[in-house]
């Protein structure tokens, strides 16, 4: 009988020998995995390669509006008295250059009680308007002027209703207060060169 014959040696193996063999197998498995780990660590884990950031933005790409050291502040939708924050605050030292995020046409250069000195530029191709607020001084551009990506449109300040030097940046899909609506600019900003 085949069944009886194959069963016979198993029954005769003493239990403590089986247990010892099992412990040895586990120990070797642990040691083996430890060695494998050390070896792969020495060679270098995959996925650690980094691509150096480009020093200049490739043609057609978008540029971060603050040209200098900055920190991301309060975002879109933050509660304000009577309304919600419809832009993204970006803190930087007063005087830090503010630049056009893309090729755009200057639509408004003005001053308003809460925005302070502000400038609105329009990217006709993307149907987006960008508003920069709290500029230290009046924007050095004029209505109707075409600005290029990275071209200076002002400097960081704290005019109007601002606490601390920062840029209040709005991104509108469509026209600023002329049928468009503001969206959360952060995902856009994060994709811009110099973020
Ligand atoms: Zn703001």
Short mmCIF file of C-alpha atoms and ligand atoms in Angstrom, two decimals:
data_model
loop_
_atom_site.label_atom_id
_atom_site.label_comp_id
_atom_site.label_asym_id
_atom_site.label_seq_id
_atom_site.Cartn_x
_atom_site.Cartn_y
_atom_site.Cartn_z
CA UNK A 1 0.00 0.00 0.00
CA UNK A 2 1.45 3.34 -1.02
CA UNK A 3 -0.24 5.37 1.73
CA UNK A 4 0.99 3.20 4.57
CA UNK A 5 4.58 3.15 3.24
CA UNK A 6 4.88 6.93 2.91
CA UNK A 7 3.35 7.49 6.33
CA UNK A 8 5.75 5.22 8.16
CA UNK A 9 8.99 7.32 8.32
CA UNK A 10 7.14 10.47 9.41
CA UNK A 11 5.66 8.69 12.42
CA UNK A 12 9.09 7.51 13.50
CA UNK A 13 10.77 10.92 13.53
CA UNK A 14 11.14 12.05 17.17
CA UNK A 15 9.26 15.29 17.92
CA UNK A 16 12.25 17.16 19.42
CA UNK A 17 14.24 16.66 16.23
CA UNK A 18 11.40 18.18 14.17
CA UNK A 19 11.25 21.14 16.56
CA UNK A 20 15.02 21.70 16.37
CA UNK A 21 14.93 21.60 12.58
CA UNK A 22 12.09 24.14 12.56
CA UNK A 23 14.02 26.56 14.81
CA UNK A 24 17.10 26.24 12.60
CA UNK A 25 15.02 26.96 9.51
CA UNK A 26 13.53 30.09 11.08
CA UNK A 27 16.96 31.29 12.28
CA UNK A 28 18.50 30.87 8.84
CA UNK A 29 15.55 32.65 7.23
CA UNK A 30 15.98 35.63 9.60
CA UNK A 31 19.73 35.76 9.03
CA UNK A 32 19.21 35.41 5.30
CA UNK A 33 16.74 38.30 5.13
CA UNK A 34 19.04 40.41 7.33
CA UNK A 35 21.92 39.87 4.96
CA UNK A 36 19.76 40.61 1.95
CA UNK A 37 18.64 43.85 3.56
CA UNK A 38 22.19 44.94 4.38
CA UNK A 39 23.32 44.13 0.87
CA UNK A 40 20.53 46.01 -0.86
CA UNK A 41 21.14 48.95 1.47
CA UNK A 42 24.80 49.01 0.49
CA UNK A 43 24.08 48.93 -3.21
CA UNK A 44 21.50 51.70 -2.98
CA UNK A 45 17.75 51.48 -2.84
CA UNK A 46 15.93 52.08 -6.11
CA UNK A 47 14.02 55.31 -6.58
CA UNK A 48 16.49 57.63 -4.82
CA UNK A 49 17.77 59.30 -7.97
CA UNK A 50 16.99 63.01 -8.06
CA UNK A 51 16.85 65.27 -11.07
CA UNK A 52 18.44 68.68 -10.44
CA UNK A 53 15.95 71.54 -10.66
CA UNK A 54 16.37 73.63 -13.81
CA UNK A 55 17.90 77.03 -13.20
CA UNK A 56 15.76 78.65 -15.86
CA UNK A 57 12.20 77.82 -16.74
CA UNK A 58 11.75 76.01 -20.05
CA UNK A 59 9.80 77.98 -22.68
CA UNK A 60 6.08 77.99 -22.10
CA UNK A 61 6.32 76.90 -18.50
CA UNK A 62 4.87 78.76 -15.56
CA UNK A 63 6.94 80.67 -13.03
CA UNK A 64 6.31 80.99 -9.29
CA UNK A 65 5.16 84.57 -8.56
CA UNK A 66 7.62 85.23 -5.70
CA UNK A 67 11.20 85.39 -6.93
CA UNK A 68 13.08 84.59 -3.73
CA UNK A 69 12.90 82.80 -0.38
CA UNK A 70 9.30 82.29 0.67
CA UNK A 71 6.98 80.26 2.85
CA UNK A 72 3.45 79.19 2.06
CA UNK A 73 0.88 80.82 4.34
CA UNK A 74 -2.88 80.67 4.65
CA UNK A 75 -4.65 79.03 1.79
CA UNK A 76 -7.82 79.19 -0.20
CA UNK A 77 -11.05 78.89 1.74
CA UNK A 78 -9.65 79.97 5.13
CA UNK A 79 -12.38 81.67 7.19
CA UNK A 80 -12.31 85.45 7.25
CA UNK A 81 -14.79 87.87 8.78
CA UNK A 82 -17.82 87.82 6.50
CA UNK A 83 -16.14 85.86 3.69
CA UNK A 84 -13.63 83.15 2.93
CA UNK A 85 -10.07 83.65 1.76
CA UNK A 86 -10.10 83.46 -2.02
CA UNK A 87 -6.37 83.25 -2.59
CA UNK A 88 -3.10 81.84 -1.34
CA UNK A 89 -0.79 83.81 0.94
CA UNK A 90 2.94 83.52 0.30
CA UNK A 91 5.24 85.09 2.87
CA UNK A 92 8.53 86.64 1.84
CA UNK A 93 10.63 89.60 2.93
CA UNK A 94 9.23 92.97 1.96
CA UNK A 95 10.95 94.06 -1.24
CA UNK A 96 11.23 90.55 -2.71
CA UNK A 97 10.47 90.76 -6.45
CA UNK A 98 7.08 89.60 -7.70
CA UNK A 99 7.06 88.24 -11.22
CA UNK A 100 4.50 87.37 -13.88
CA UNK A 101 3.66 83.66 -13.71
CA UNK A 102 3.26 83.53 -17.48
CA UNK A 103 3.04 85.67 -20.55
CA UNK A 104 0.08 87.88 -19.79
CA UNK A 105 -1.63 91.20 -20.37
CA UNK A 106 -1.87 93.70 -17.54
CA UNK A 107 -5.56 94.33 -16.86
CA UNK A 108 -5.62 96.36 -13.64
CA UNK A 109 -3.09 98.35 -11.65
CA UNK A 110 -4.72 99.95 -8.64
CA UNK A 111 -5.09 100.37 -4.89
CA UNK A 112 -7.93 99.13 -2.73
CA UNK A 113 -8.51 99.28 1.04
CA UNK A 114 -8.07 95.59 1.78
CA UNK A 115 -5.93 94.49 -1.19
CA UNK A 116 -3.59 97.47 -0.94
CA UNK A 117 -1.55 97.95 -4.10
CA UNK A 118 -2.59 95.25 -6.51
CA UNK A 119 -2.12 94.15 -10.08
CA UNK A 120 -4.19 91.79 -12.20
CA UNK A 121 -2.71 90.12 -15.26
CA UNK A 122 -4.47 87.90 -17.79
CA UNK A 123 -3.31 84.78 -19.58
CA UNK A 124 -5.59 84.80 -22.58
CA UNK A 125 -4.48 81.37 -23.80
CA UNK A 126 -5.29 79.61 -20.51
CA UNK A 127 -8.29 81.84 -19.73
CA UNK A 128 -6.81 82.62 -16.33
CA UNK A 129 -6.43 85.89 -14.41
CA UNK A 130 -3.79 86.31 -11.69
CA UNK A 131 -4.17 88.88 -8.96
CA UNK A 132 -1.25 90.03 -6.80
CA UNK A 133 -2.11 92.02 -3.66
CA UNK A 134 -0.39 93.92 -0.82
CA UNK A 135 2.45 95.17 -3.05
CA UNK A 136 4.77 97.59 -1.24
CA UNK A 137 4.41 100.16 -4.01
CA UNK A 138 2.33 100.64 -7.11
CA UNK A 139 3.05 97.96 -9.72
CA UNK A 140 5.70 99.16 -12.23
CA UNK A 141 3.58 98.08 -15.19
CA UNK A 142 0.65 99.69 -16.98
CA UNK A 143 -2.74 98.56 -18.13
CA UNK A 144 -2.61 96.94 -21.55
CA UNK A 145 1.08 96.07 -21.29
CA UNK A 146 2.23 92.55 -22.18
CA UNK A 147 4.47 90.95 -19.56
CA UNK A 148 6.62 87.90 -20.07
CA UNK A 149 7.01 84.95 -17.66
CA UNK A 150 9.40 85.98 -14.88
CA UNK A 151 9.09 89.68 -15.64
CA UNK A 152 8.81 91.81 -12.53
CA UNK A 153 5.35 93.17 -11.75
CA UNK A 154 5.99 94.49 -8.25
CA UNK A 155 7.59 93.82 -4.89
CA UNK A 156 6.29 92.09 -1.76
CA UNK A 157 4.78 94.47 0.77
CA UNK A 158 2.01 94.71 3.33
CA UNK A 159 -0.23 97.48 2.05
CA UNK A 160 -3.97 97.24 2.67
CA UNK A 161 -5.31 94.68 5.14
CA UNK A 162 -2.15 92.61 5.54
CA UNK A 163 -0.28 91.35 8.58
CA UNK A 164 3.33 90.79 7.71
CA UNK A 165 5.02 91.06 4.34
CA UNK A 166 3.38 88.65 1.95
CA UNK A 167 1.85 88.19 -1.45
CA UNK A 168 -1.84 87.44 -1.63
CA UNK A 169 -2.19 85.57 -4.90
CA UNK A 170 -5.48 84.76 -6.61
CA UNK A 171 -6.02 82.56 -9.64
CA UNK A 172 -9.28 83.01 -11.48
CA UNK A 173 -10.66 80.75 -14.16
CA UNK A 174 -12.05 83.34 -16.51
CA UNK A 175 -12.02 87.04 -15.88
CA UNK A 176 -11.36 88.57 -12.48
CA UNK A 177 -14.72 89.86 -11.21
CA UNK A 178 -16.01 89.85 -14.78
CA UNK A 179 -17.66 86.44 -14.97
CA UNK A 180 -14.78 84.27 -13.77
CA UNK A 181 -14.36 82.59 -10.40
CA UNK A 182 -11.39 82.12 -8.07
CA UNK A 183 -10.01 78.62 -7.52
CA UNK A 184 -7.46 77.21 -5.07
CA UNK A 185 -4.18 78.40 -6.58
CA UNK A 186 -1.96 76.05 -4.55
CA UNK A 187 -2.00 73.03 -6.90
CA UNK A 188 -1.13 75.38 -9.75
CA UNK A 189 1.61 77.12 -7.76
CA UNK A 190 3.14 73.78 -6.81
CA UNK A 191 3.68 72.99 -10.48
CA UNK A 192 5.40 76.31 -11.23
CA UNK A 193 9.16 76.62 -11.61
CA UNK A 194 10.69 78.08 -8.45
CA UNK A 195 7.93 76.88 -6.08
ZN1 LIG B 1 -4.49 86.50 1.45
#
